[in-house]
Amino acid sequence: LINLYHLKVLNVKQLIFLFYAVTISFVFLNTAYLFSSSVTNFSLLDSLVNQNSTIIKTIVIDPGHGGKDSGTMGTKRYKIYEKHVALAVSLKLGEYIQKTFPEINVIYTRKTDVFLELNERTEIANKKNADLFISIHCDGFTNPNPSGASVFVMGMSKLKANMEVAMRENSAIYMEDNYQKKYEGFDPQSQESYIVFSLMQNIYLNQSLKIAEEVEKEFSTKANRKSRGVKQAPFYVISRTNMPSILIECGFLTNPQEEEYLHSEIGQDYIASAIYRAFRSYKNDIEKKEKNQNKEFNKLVNTDEKNKAKNIVVEKTETINSSLDFKIIYKVQIGTYLKSMLNISQFKEINAIEEKINGTFKYYVNAGSIKEEADILKNNLVDLGFKGAFIIALFNGKRISTKEALNLQNK
């Protein structure tokens, strides 16, 4: 909120209002979380088992820009631009992965100098049900001094500091036909457009940070790259992916020395091999952890107990969805995201209801007209991994507080 105030997206009154709203929501959700923690001691393990397997079968490598979109043009001493370097590094990275892990399906968003829309890139990854998305780019600035490589994950931390690079990369949208309609009014150069990103719940943030940290470590220790660290920024191309995703800025083409390095065969080899080693470490780590977690889970909970919460949720929602004719209805809100989650198994299995509002997707599960039953449903959803789940109430379709709903029912 402070970032948005400094960027002059919010005025003082809006800032105060949103601060109190967020504070109240935090207190409510924290109380709900503490209560649910006392009900069950295996929700974390249950959540992990219910997620798709972390064994990596498919990886999508996305060379940034291409075709009419040159990306950063560097010092303009050469006719080699960001699009060329990104493609060269991406192809080398894919070759390293395929050579060591032939069982992994490596998919490129482009393998030649062609233009791709931003939403096409994320659609490729989502349609292929990729387990990891890596977008390769080069940085640029208005003066030749900055240097070094950065790794980004989707997020709003230190928004002001990272906004410029996000705006620059997102500006590829302007080269697309009818982009205003396609992206529902999103304008890469409008600070107001980025408010919607703050609503995103990145369920893959921890995994994205894990591989980002591995890449940053390899860059700084073995690839002879000055590290600018792991950062969060609202890049469109990694905001709509349904898997762990990172965006790598390999270095500054506007720095003459770094441009020479990024153009060279050996420089591209060093960068690609560093990203490959980071991927290898990430893959080995998460797959080892998954095996250990599954072993531990199977010791603690048998199959019947593991499915009990899910069966309760499914039976309850199927019954409620068939007869919603009450004046007061309770629902359990399970999350707000920037992309549709209906193709994810966890959402399908609980009959989640999707509501799209101004480019965001909210998800609910119907809980009927009895508050006590809504509490039970919420706790079961928490057991299934939706830790931020909370109850809302509606009176004749209009949202009211749960306290008001109980008062009306007790009259």
PDB file of N, CA, C and O in Angstrom, residues 12-66:
ATOM      1  N   VAL A  12      -4.404   9.841   0.144  1.00  0.00           N
ATOM      2  CA  VAL A  12      -4.288   9.570   1.578  1.00  0.00           C
ATOM      3  C   VAL A  12      -5.522   8.856   2.119  1.00  0.00           C
ATOM      4  O   VAL A  12      -5.421   7.883   2.871  1.00  0.00           O
ATOM      5  N   LYS A  13      -6.712   9.313   1.709  1.00  0.00           N
ATOM      6  CA  LYS A  13      -7.954   8.691   2.205  1.00  0.00           C
ATOM      7  C   LYS A  13      -8.048   7.237   1.774  1.00  0.00           C
ATOM      8  O   LYS A  13      -8.423   6.363   2.555  1.00  0.00           O
ATOM      9  N   GLN A  14      -7.706   6.965   0.512  1.00  0.00           N
ATOM     10  CA  GLN A  14      -7.746   5.578   0.023  1.00  0.00           C
ATOM     11  C   GLN A  14      -6.737   4.717   0.767  1.00  0.00           C
ATOM     12  O   GLN A  14      -7.003   3.568   1.098  1.00  0.00           O
ATOM     13  N   LEU A  15      -5.570   5.283   1.047  1.00  0.00           N
ATOM     14  CA  LEU A  15      -4.530   4.543   1.757  1.00  0.00           C
ATOM     15  C   LEU A  15      -5.000   4.157   3.151  1.00  0.00           C
ATOM     16  O   LEU A  15      -4.843   3.008   3.579  1.00  0.00           O
ATOM     17  N   ILE A  16      -5.606   5.119   3.868  1.00  0.00           N
ATOM     18  CA  ILE A  16      -6.087   4.845   5.232  1.00  0.00           C
ATOM     19  C   ILE A  16      -7.189   3.791   5.211  1.00  0.00           C
ATOM     20  O   ILE A  16      -7.190   2.850   6.014  1.00  0.00           O
ATOM     21  N   PHE A  17      -8.130   3.938   4.267  1.00  0.00           N
ATOM     22  CA  PHE A  17      -9.232   2.976   4.178  1.00  0.00           C
ATOM     23  C   PHE A  17      -8.718   1.565   3.919  1.00  0.00           C
ATOM     24  O   PHE A  17      -9.105   0.609   4.590  1.00  0.00           O
ATOM     25  N   LEU A  18      -7.820   1.426   2.927  1.00  0.00           N
ATOM     26  CA  LEU A  18      -7.296   0.109   2.582  1.00  0.00           C
ATOM     27  C   LEU A  18      -6.446  -0.469   3.701  1.00  0.00           C
ATOM     28  O   LEU A  18      -6.432  -1.682   3.929  1.00  0.00           O
ATOM     29  N   PHE A  19      -5.748   0.410   4.447  1.00  0.00           N
ATOM     30  CA  PHE A  19      -4.934  -0.073   5.557  1.00  0.00           C
ATOM     31  C   PHE A  19      -5.812  -0.733   6.614  1.00  0.00           C
ATOM     32  O   PHE A  19      -5.521  -1.834   7.089  1.00  0.00           O
ATOM     33  N   TYR A  20      -6.916  -0.069   6.973  1.00  0.00           N
ATOM     34  CA  TYR A  20      -7.814  -0.650   7.969  1.00  0.00           C
ATOM     35  C   TYR A  20      -8.471  -1.918   7.447  1.00  0.00           C
ATOM     36  O   TYR A  20      -8.642  -2.900   8.175  1.00  0.00           O
ATOM     37  N   ALA A  21      -8.828  -1.924   6.168  1.00  0.00           N
ATOM     38  CA  ALA A  21      -9.465  -3.117   5.588  1.00  0.00           C
ATOM     39  C   ALA A  21      -8.521  -4.305   5.611  1.00  0.00           C
ATOM     40  O   ALA A  21      -8.903  -5.419   5.985  1.00  0.00           O
ATOM     41  N   VAL A  22      -7.280  -4.067   5.231  1.00  0.00           N
ATOM     42  CA  VAL A  22      -6.286  -5.148   5.226  1.00  0.00           C
ATOM     43  C   VAL A  22      -6.002  -5.618   6.640  1.00  0.00           C
ATOM     44  O   VAL A  22      -5.868  -6.817   6.901  1.00  0.00           O
ATOM     45  N   THR A  23      -5.919  -4.690   7.601  1.00  0.00           N
ATOM     46  CA  THR A  23      -5.644  -5.051   8.996  1.00  0.00           C
ATOM     47  C   THR A  23      -6.743  -5.935   9.557  1.00  0.00           C
ATOM     48  O   THR A  23      -6.483  -6.971  10.191  1.00  0.00           O
ATOM     49  N   ILE A  24      -8.002  -5.544   9.317  1.00  0.00           N
ATOM     50  CA  ILE A  24      -9.135  -6.339   9.806  1.00  0.00           C
ATOM     51  C   ILE A  24      -9.133  -7.722   9.177  1.00  0.00           C
ATOM     52  O   ILE A  24      -9.339  -8.738   9.842  1.00  0.00           O
ATOM     53  N   SER A  25      -8.873  -7.780   7.861  1.00  0.00           N
ATOM     54  CA  SER A  25      -8.831  -9.067   7.162  1.00  0.00           C
ATOM     55  C   SER A  25      -7.733  -9.948   7.724  1.00  0.00           C
ATOM     56  O   SER A  25      -7.915 -11.154   7.911  1.00  0.00           O
ATOM     57  N   PHE A  26      -6.572  -9.348   8.018  1.00  0.00           N
ATOM     58  CA  PHE A  26      -5.457 -10.120   8.555  1.00  0.00           C
ATOM     59  C   PHE A  26      -5.812 -10.736   9.905  1.00  0.00           C
ATOM     60  O   PHE A  26      -5.541 -11.900  10.166  1.00  0.00           O
ATOM     61  N   VAL A  27      -6.423  -9.923  10.779  1.00  0.00           N
ATOM     62  CA  VAL A  27      -6.805 -10.422  12.103  1.00  0.00           C
ATOM     63  C   VAL A  27      -7.789 -11.574  11.975  1.00  0.00           C
ATOM     64  O   VAL A  27      -7.660 -12.612  12.634  1.00  0.00           O
ATOM     65  N   PHE A  28      -8.766 -11.417  11.076  1.00  0.00           N
ATOM     66  CA  PHE A  28      -9.781 -12.463  10.895  1.00  0.00           C
ATOM     67  C   PHE A  28      -9.146 -13.744  10.388  1.00  0.00           C
ATOM     68  O   PHE A  28      -9.388 -14.836  10.909  1.00  0.00           O
ATOM     69  N   LEU A  29      -8.318 -13.633   9.350  1.00  0.00           N
ATOM     70  CA  LEU A  29      -7.699 -14.818   8.744  1.00  0.00           C
ATOM     71  C   LEU A  29      -6.718 -15.478   9.700  1.00  0.00           C
ATOM     72  O   LEU A  29      -6.610 -16.708   9.739  1.00  0.00           O
ATOM     73  N   ASN A  30      -6.014 -14.685  10.493  1.00  0.00           N
ATOM     74  CA  ASN A  30      -5.066 -15.247  11.450  1.00  0.00           C
ATOM     75  C   ASN A  30      -5.800 -16.050  12.512  1.00  0.00           C
ATOM     76  O   ASN A  30      -5.365 -17.134  12.913  1.00  0.00           O
ATOM     77  N   THR A  31      -6.953 -15.515  12.959  1.00  0.00           N
ATOM     78  CA  THR A  31      -7.764 -16.235  13.941  1.00  0.00           C
ATOM     79  C   THR A  31      -8.272 -17.547  13.358  1.00  0.00           C
ATOM     80  O   THR A  31      -8.241 -18.586  14.015  1.00  0.00           O
ATOM     81  N   ALA A  32      -8.741 -17.480  12.099  1.00  0.00           N
ATOM     82  CA  ALA A  32      -9.235 -18.690  11.443  1.00  0.00           C
ATOM     83  C   ALA A  32      -8.139 -19.720  11.292  1.00  0.00           C
ATOM     84  O   ALA A  32      -8.346 -20.920  11.477  1.00  0.00           O
ATOM     85  N   TYR A  33      -6.940 -19.243  10.983  1.00  0.00           N
ATOM     86  CA  TYR A  33      -5.821 -20.172  10.787  1.00  0.00           C
ATOM     87  C   TYR A  33      -5.455 -20.861  12.094  1.00  0.00           C
ATOM     88  O   TYR A  33      -5.231 -22.066  12.155  1.00  0.00           O
ATOM     89  N   LEU A  34      -5.389 -20.073  13.202  1.00  0.00           N
ATOM     90  CA  LEU A  34      -5.045 -20.657  14.488  1.00  0.00           C
ATOM     91  C   LEU A  34      -6.075 -21.689  14.913  1.00  0.00           C
ATOM     92  O   LEU A  34      -5.738 -22.744  15.468  1.00  0.00           O
ATOM     93  N   PHE A  35      -7.361 -21.400  14.625  1.00  0.00           N
ATOM     94  CA  PHE A  35      -8.412 -22.346  14.978  1.00  0.00           C
ATOM     95  C   PHE A  35      -8.270 -23.633  14.185  1.00  0.00           C
ATOM     96  O   PHE A  35      -8.337 -24.735  14.723  1.00  0.00           O
ATOM     97  N   SER A  36      -8.062 -23.488  12.876  1.00  0.00           N
ATOM     98  CA  SER A  36      -7.968 -24.670  12.023  1.00  0.00           C
ATOM     99  C   SER A  36      -6.746 -25.505  12.358  1.00  0.00           C
ATOM    100  O   SER A  36      -6.753 -26.719  12.218  1.00  0.00           O
ATOM    101  N   SER A  37      -5.665 -24.852  12.829  1.00  0.00           N
ATOM    102  CA  SER A  37      -4.448 -25.585  13.177  1.00  0.00           C
ATOM    103  C   SER A  37      -4.697 -26.506  14.359  1.00  0.00           C
ATOM    104  O   SER A  37      -4.086 -27.563  14.496  1.00  0.00           O
ATOM    105  N   SER A  38      -5.622 -26.097  15.265  1.00  0.00           N
ATOM    106  CA  SER A  38      -5.913 -26.924  16.420  1.00  0.00           C
ATOM    107  C   SER A  38      -6.790 -28.108  16.064  1.00  0.00           C
ATOM    108  O   SER A  38      -6.878 -29.070  16.810  1.00  0.00           O
ATOM    109  N   VAL A  39      -7.482 -28.034  14.922  1.00  0.00           N
ATOM    110  CA  VAL A  39      -8.375 -29.114  14.508  1.00  0.00           C
ATOM    111  C   VAL A  39      -7.610 -30.253  13.864  1.00  0.00           C
ATOM    112  O   VAL A  39      -7.935 -31.411  14.027  1.00  0.00           O
ATOM    113  N   THR A  40      -6.552 -29.921  13.097  1.00  0.00           N
ATOM    114  CA  THR A  40      -5.820 -30.959  12.370  1.00  0.00           C
ATOM    115  C   THR A  40      -4.330 -30.721  12.457  1.00  0.00           C
ATOM    116  O   THR A  40      -3.874 -29.600  12.540  1.00  0.00           O
ATOM    117  N   ASN A  41      -3.570 -31.809  12.442  1.00  0.00           N
ATOM    118  CA  ASN A  41      -2.106 -31.680  12.488  1.00  0.00           C
ATOM    119  C   ASN A  41      -1.451 -32.214  11.238  1.00  0.00           C
ATOM    120  O   ASN A  41      -0.250 -32.417  11.215  1.00  0.00           O
ATOM    121  N   PHE A  42      -2.261 -32.469  10.200  1.00  0.00           N
ATOM    122  CA  PHE A  42      -1.633 -32.972   8.983  1.00  0.00           C
ATOM    123  C   PHE A  42      -2.073 -32.219   7.749  1.00  0.00           C
ATOM    124  O   PHE A  42      -1.949 -32.711   6.640  1.00  0.00           O
ATOM    125  N   SER A  43      -2.543 -30.962   7.902  1.00  0.00           N
ATOM    126  CA  SER A  43      -3.023 -30.214   6.742  1.00  0.00           C
ATOM    127  C   SER A  43      -1.914 -29.920   5.752  1.00  0.00           C
ATOM    128  O   SER A  43      -2.132 -29.939   4.545  1.00  0.00           O
ATOM    129  N   LEU A  44      -0.699 -29.642   6.244  1.00  0.00           N
ATOM    130  CA  LEU A  44       0.408 -29.343   5.335  1.00  0.00           C
ATOM    131  C   LEU A  44       0.734 -30.550   4.477  1.00  0.00           C
ATOM    132  O   LEU A  44       0.867 -30.449   3.260  1.00  0.00           O
ATOM    133  N   LEU A  45       0.837 -31.713   5.121  1.00  0.00           N
ATOM    134  CA  LEU A  45       1.146 -32.916   4.361  1.00  0.00           C
ATOM    135  C   LEU A  45       0.014 -33.256   3.403  1.00  0.00           C
ATOM    136  O   LEU A  45       0.244 -33.677   2.263  1.00  0.00           O
ATOM    137  N   ASP A  46      -1.231 -33.064   3.849  1.00  0.00           N
ATOM    138  CA  ASP A  46      -2.366 -33.356   2.983  1.00  0.00           C
ATOM    139  C   ASP A  46      -2.343 -32.460   1.756  1.00  0.00           C
ATOM    140  O   ASP A  46      -2.617 -32.890   0.642  1.00  0.00           O
ATOM    141  N   SER A  47      -1.988 -31.171   1.976  1.00  0.00           N
ATOM    142  CA  SER A  47      -1.904 -30.229   0.858  1.00  0.00           C
ATOM    143  C   SER A  47      -0.849 -30.672  -0.141  1.00  0.00           C
ATOM    144  O   SER A  47      -1.055 -30.621  -1.347  1.00  0.00           O
ATOM    145  N   LEU A  48       0.289 -31.119   0.364  1.00  0.00           N
ATOM    146  CA  LEU A  48       1.379 -31.521  -0.520  1.00  0.00           C
ATOM    147  C   LEU A  48       0.991 -32.727  -1.345  1.00  0.00           C
ATOM    148  O   LEU A  48       1.312 -32.823  -2.529  1.00  0.00           O
ATOM    149  N   VAL A  49       0.312 -33.688  -0.726  1.00  0.00           N
ATOM    150  CA  VAL A  49      -0.071 -34.899  -1.454  1.00  0.00           C
ATOM    151  C   VAL A  49      -1.131 -34.599  -2.494  1.00  0.00           C
ATOM    152  O   VAL A  49      -1.158 -35.177  -3.570  1.00  0.00           O
ATOM    153  N   ASN A  50      -2.032 -33.640  -2.194  1.00  0.00           N
ATOM    154  CA  ASN A  50      -3.094 -33.314  -3.130  1.00  0.00           C
ATOM    155  C   ASN A  50      -2.617 -32.492  -4.312  1.00  0.00           C
ATOM    156  O   ASN A  50      -3.302 -32.400  -5.316  1.00  0.00           O
ATOM    157  N   GLN A  51      -1.461 -31.841  -4.205  1.00  0.00           N
ATOM    158  CA  GLN A  51      -0.948 -31.087  -5.338  1.00  0.00           C
ATOM    159  C   GLN A  51      -0.446 -32.046  -6.400  1.00  0.00           C
ATOM    160  O   GLN A  51      -0.155 -33.201  -6.130  1.00  0.00           O
ATOM    161  N   ASN A  52      -0.334 -31.533  -7.660  1.00  0.00           N
ATOM    162  CA  ASN A  52       0.237 -32.349  -8.712  1.00  0.00           C
ATOM    163  C   ASN A  52       1.657 -32.715  -8.343  1.00  0.00           C
ATOM    164  O   ASN A  52       2.347 -31.992  -7.652  1.00  0.00           O
ATOM    165  N   SER A  53       2.100 -33.876  -8.817  1.00  0.00           N
ATOM    166  CA  SER A  53       3.439 -34.351  -8.515  1.00  0.00           C
ATOM    167  C   SER A  53       4.476 -33.322  -8.934  1.00  0.00           C
ATOM    168  O   SER A  53       4.363 -32.690  -9.969  1.00  0.00           O
ATOM    169  N   THR A  54       5.521 -33.177  -8.100  1.00  0.00           N
ATOM    170  CA  THR A  54       6.574 -32.232  -8.433  1.00  0.00           C
ATOM    171  C   THR A  54       7.641 -32.853  -9.325  1.00  0.00           C
ATOM    172  O   THR A  54       8.627 -32.207  -9.644  1.00  0.00           O
ATOM    173  N   ILE A  55       7.490 -34.113  -9.683  1.00  0.00           N
ATOM    174  CA  ILE A  55       8.446 -34.711 -10.608  1.00  0.00           C
ATOM    175  C   ILE A  55       8.346 -33.974 -11.940  1.00  0.00           C
ATOM    176  O   ILE A  55       7.289 -33.861 -12.530  1.00  0.00           O
ATOM    177  N   ILE A  56       9.468 -33.459 -12.409  1.00  0.00           N
ATOM    178  CA  ILE A  56       9.464 -32.601 -13.595  1.00  0.00           C
ATOM    179  C   ILE A  56       9.469 -33.445 -14.864  1.00  0.00           C
ATOM    180  O   ILE A  56      10.417 -34.183 -15.135  1.00  0.00           O
ATOM    181  N   LYS A  57       8.408 -33.312 -15.627  1.00  0.00           N
ATOM    182  CA  LYS A  57       8.282 -34.035 -16.890  1.00  0.00           C
ATOM    183  C   LYS A  57       8.390 -33.086 -18.080  1.00  0.00           C
ATOM    184  O   LYS A  57       8.852 -33.482 -19.145  1.00  0.00           O
ATOM    185  N   THR A  58       7.929 -31.853 -17.903  1.00  0.00           N
ATOM    186  CA  THR A  58       7.906 -30.886 -19.007  1.00  0.00           C
ATOM    187  C   THR A  58       8.407 -29.530 -18.532  1.00  0.00           C
ATOM    188  O   THR A  58       7.988 -29.044 -17.482  1.00  0.00           O
ATOM    189  N   ILE A  59       9.289 -28.926 -19.325  1.00  0.00           N
ATOM    190  CA  ILE A  59       9.781 -27.584 -19.030  1.00  0.00           C
ATOM    191  C   ILE A  59       9.616 -26.726 -20.274  1.00  0.00           C
ATOM    192  O   ILE A  59       9.895 -27.178 -21.389  1.00  0.00           O
ATOM    193  N   VAL A  60       9.126 -25.514 -20.098  1.00  0.00           N
ATOM    194  CA  VAL A  60       8.980 -24.572 -21.215  1.00  0.00           C
ATOM    195  C   VAL A  60      10.036 -23.483 -21.061  1.00  0.00           C
ATOM    196  O   VAL A  60      10.129 -22.833 -20.023  1.00  0.00           O
ATOM    197  N   ILE A  61      10.846 -23.316 -22.111  1.00  0.00           N
ATOM    198  CA  ILE A  61      11.870 -22.269 -22.151  1.00  0.00           C
ATOM    199  C   ILE A  61      11.391 -21.190 -23.115  1.00  0.00           C
ATOM    200  O   ILE A  61      11.056 -21.470 -24.260  1.00  0.00           O
ATOM    201  N   ASP A  62      11.361 -19.972 -22.622  1.00  0.00           N
ATOM    202  CA  ASP A  62      10.783 -18.855 -23.374  1.00  0.00           C
ATOM    203  C   ASP A  62      11.839 -17.815 -23.717  1.00  0.00           C
ATOM    204  O   ASP A  62      12.194 -16.985 -22.879  1.00  0.00           O
ATOM    205  N   PRO A  63      12.380 -17.829 -24.949  1.00  0.00           N
ATOM    206  CA  PRO A  63      13.302 -16.763 -25.359  1.00  0.00           C
ATOM    207  C   PRO A  63      12.517 -15.462 -25.556  1.00  0.00           C
ATOM    208  O   PRO A  63      11.624 -15.388 -26.399  1.00  0.00           O
ATOM    209  N   GLY A  64      12.837 -14.445 -24.784  1.00  0.00           N
ATOM    210  CA  GLY A  64      12.075 -13.201 -24.832  1.00  0.00           C
ATOM    211  C   GLY A  64      12.134 -12.510 -26.181  1.00  0.00           C
ATOM    212  O   GLY A  64      13.076 -12.657 -26.951  1.00  0.00           O
ATOM    213  N   HIS A  65      11.049 -11.757 -26.474  1.00  0.00           N
ATOM    214  CA  HIS A  65      10.960 -10.910 -27.671  1.00  0.00           C
ATOM    215  C   HIS A  65      11.018 -11.767 -28.945  1.00  0.00           C
ATOM    216  O   HIS A  65      10.626 -12.915 -28.935  1.00  0.00           O
ATOM    217  N   GLY A  66      11.479 -11.210 -30.061  1.00  0.00           N
ATOM    218  CA  GLY A  66      11.540 -11.948 -31.320  1.00  0.00           C
ATOM    219  C   GLY A  66      10.807 -11.241 -32.441  1.00  0.00           C
ATOM    220  O   GLY A  66       9.859 -10.480 -32.223  1.00  0.00           O
TER     221      GLY A  66
END
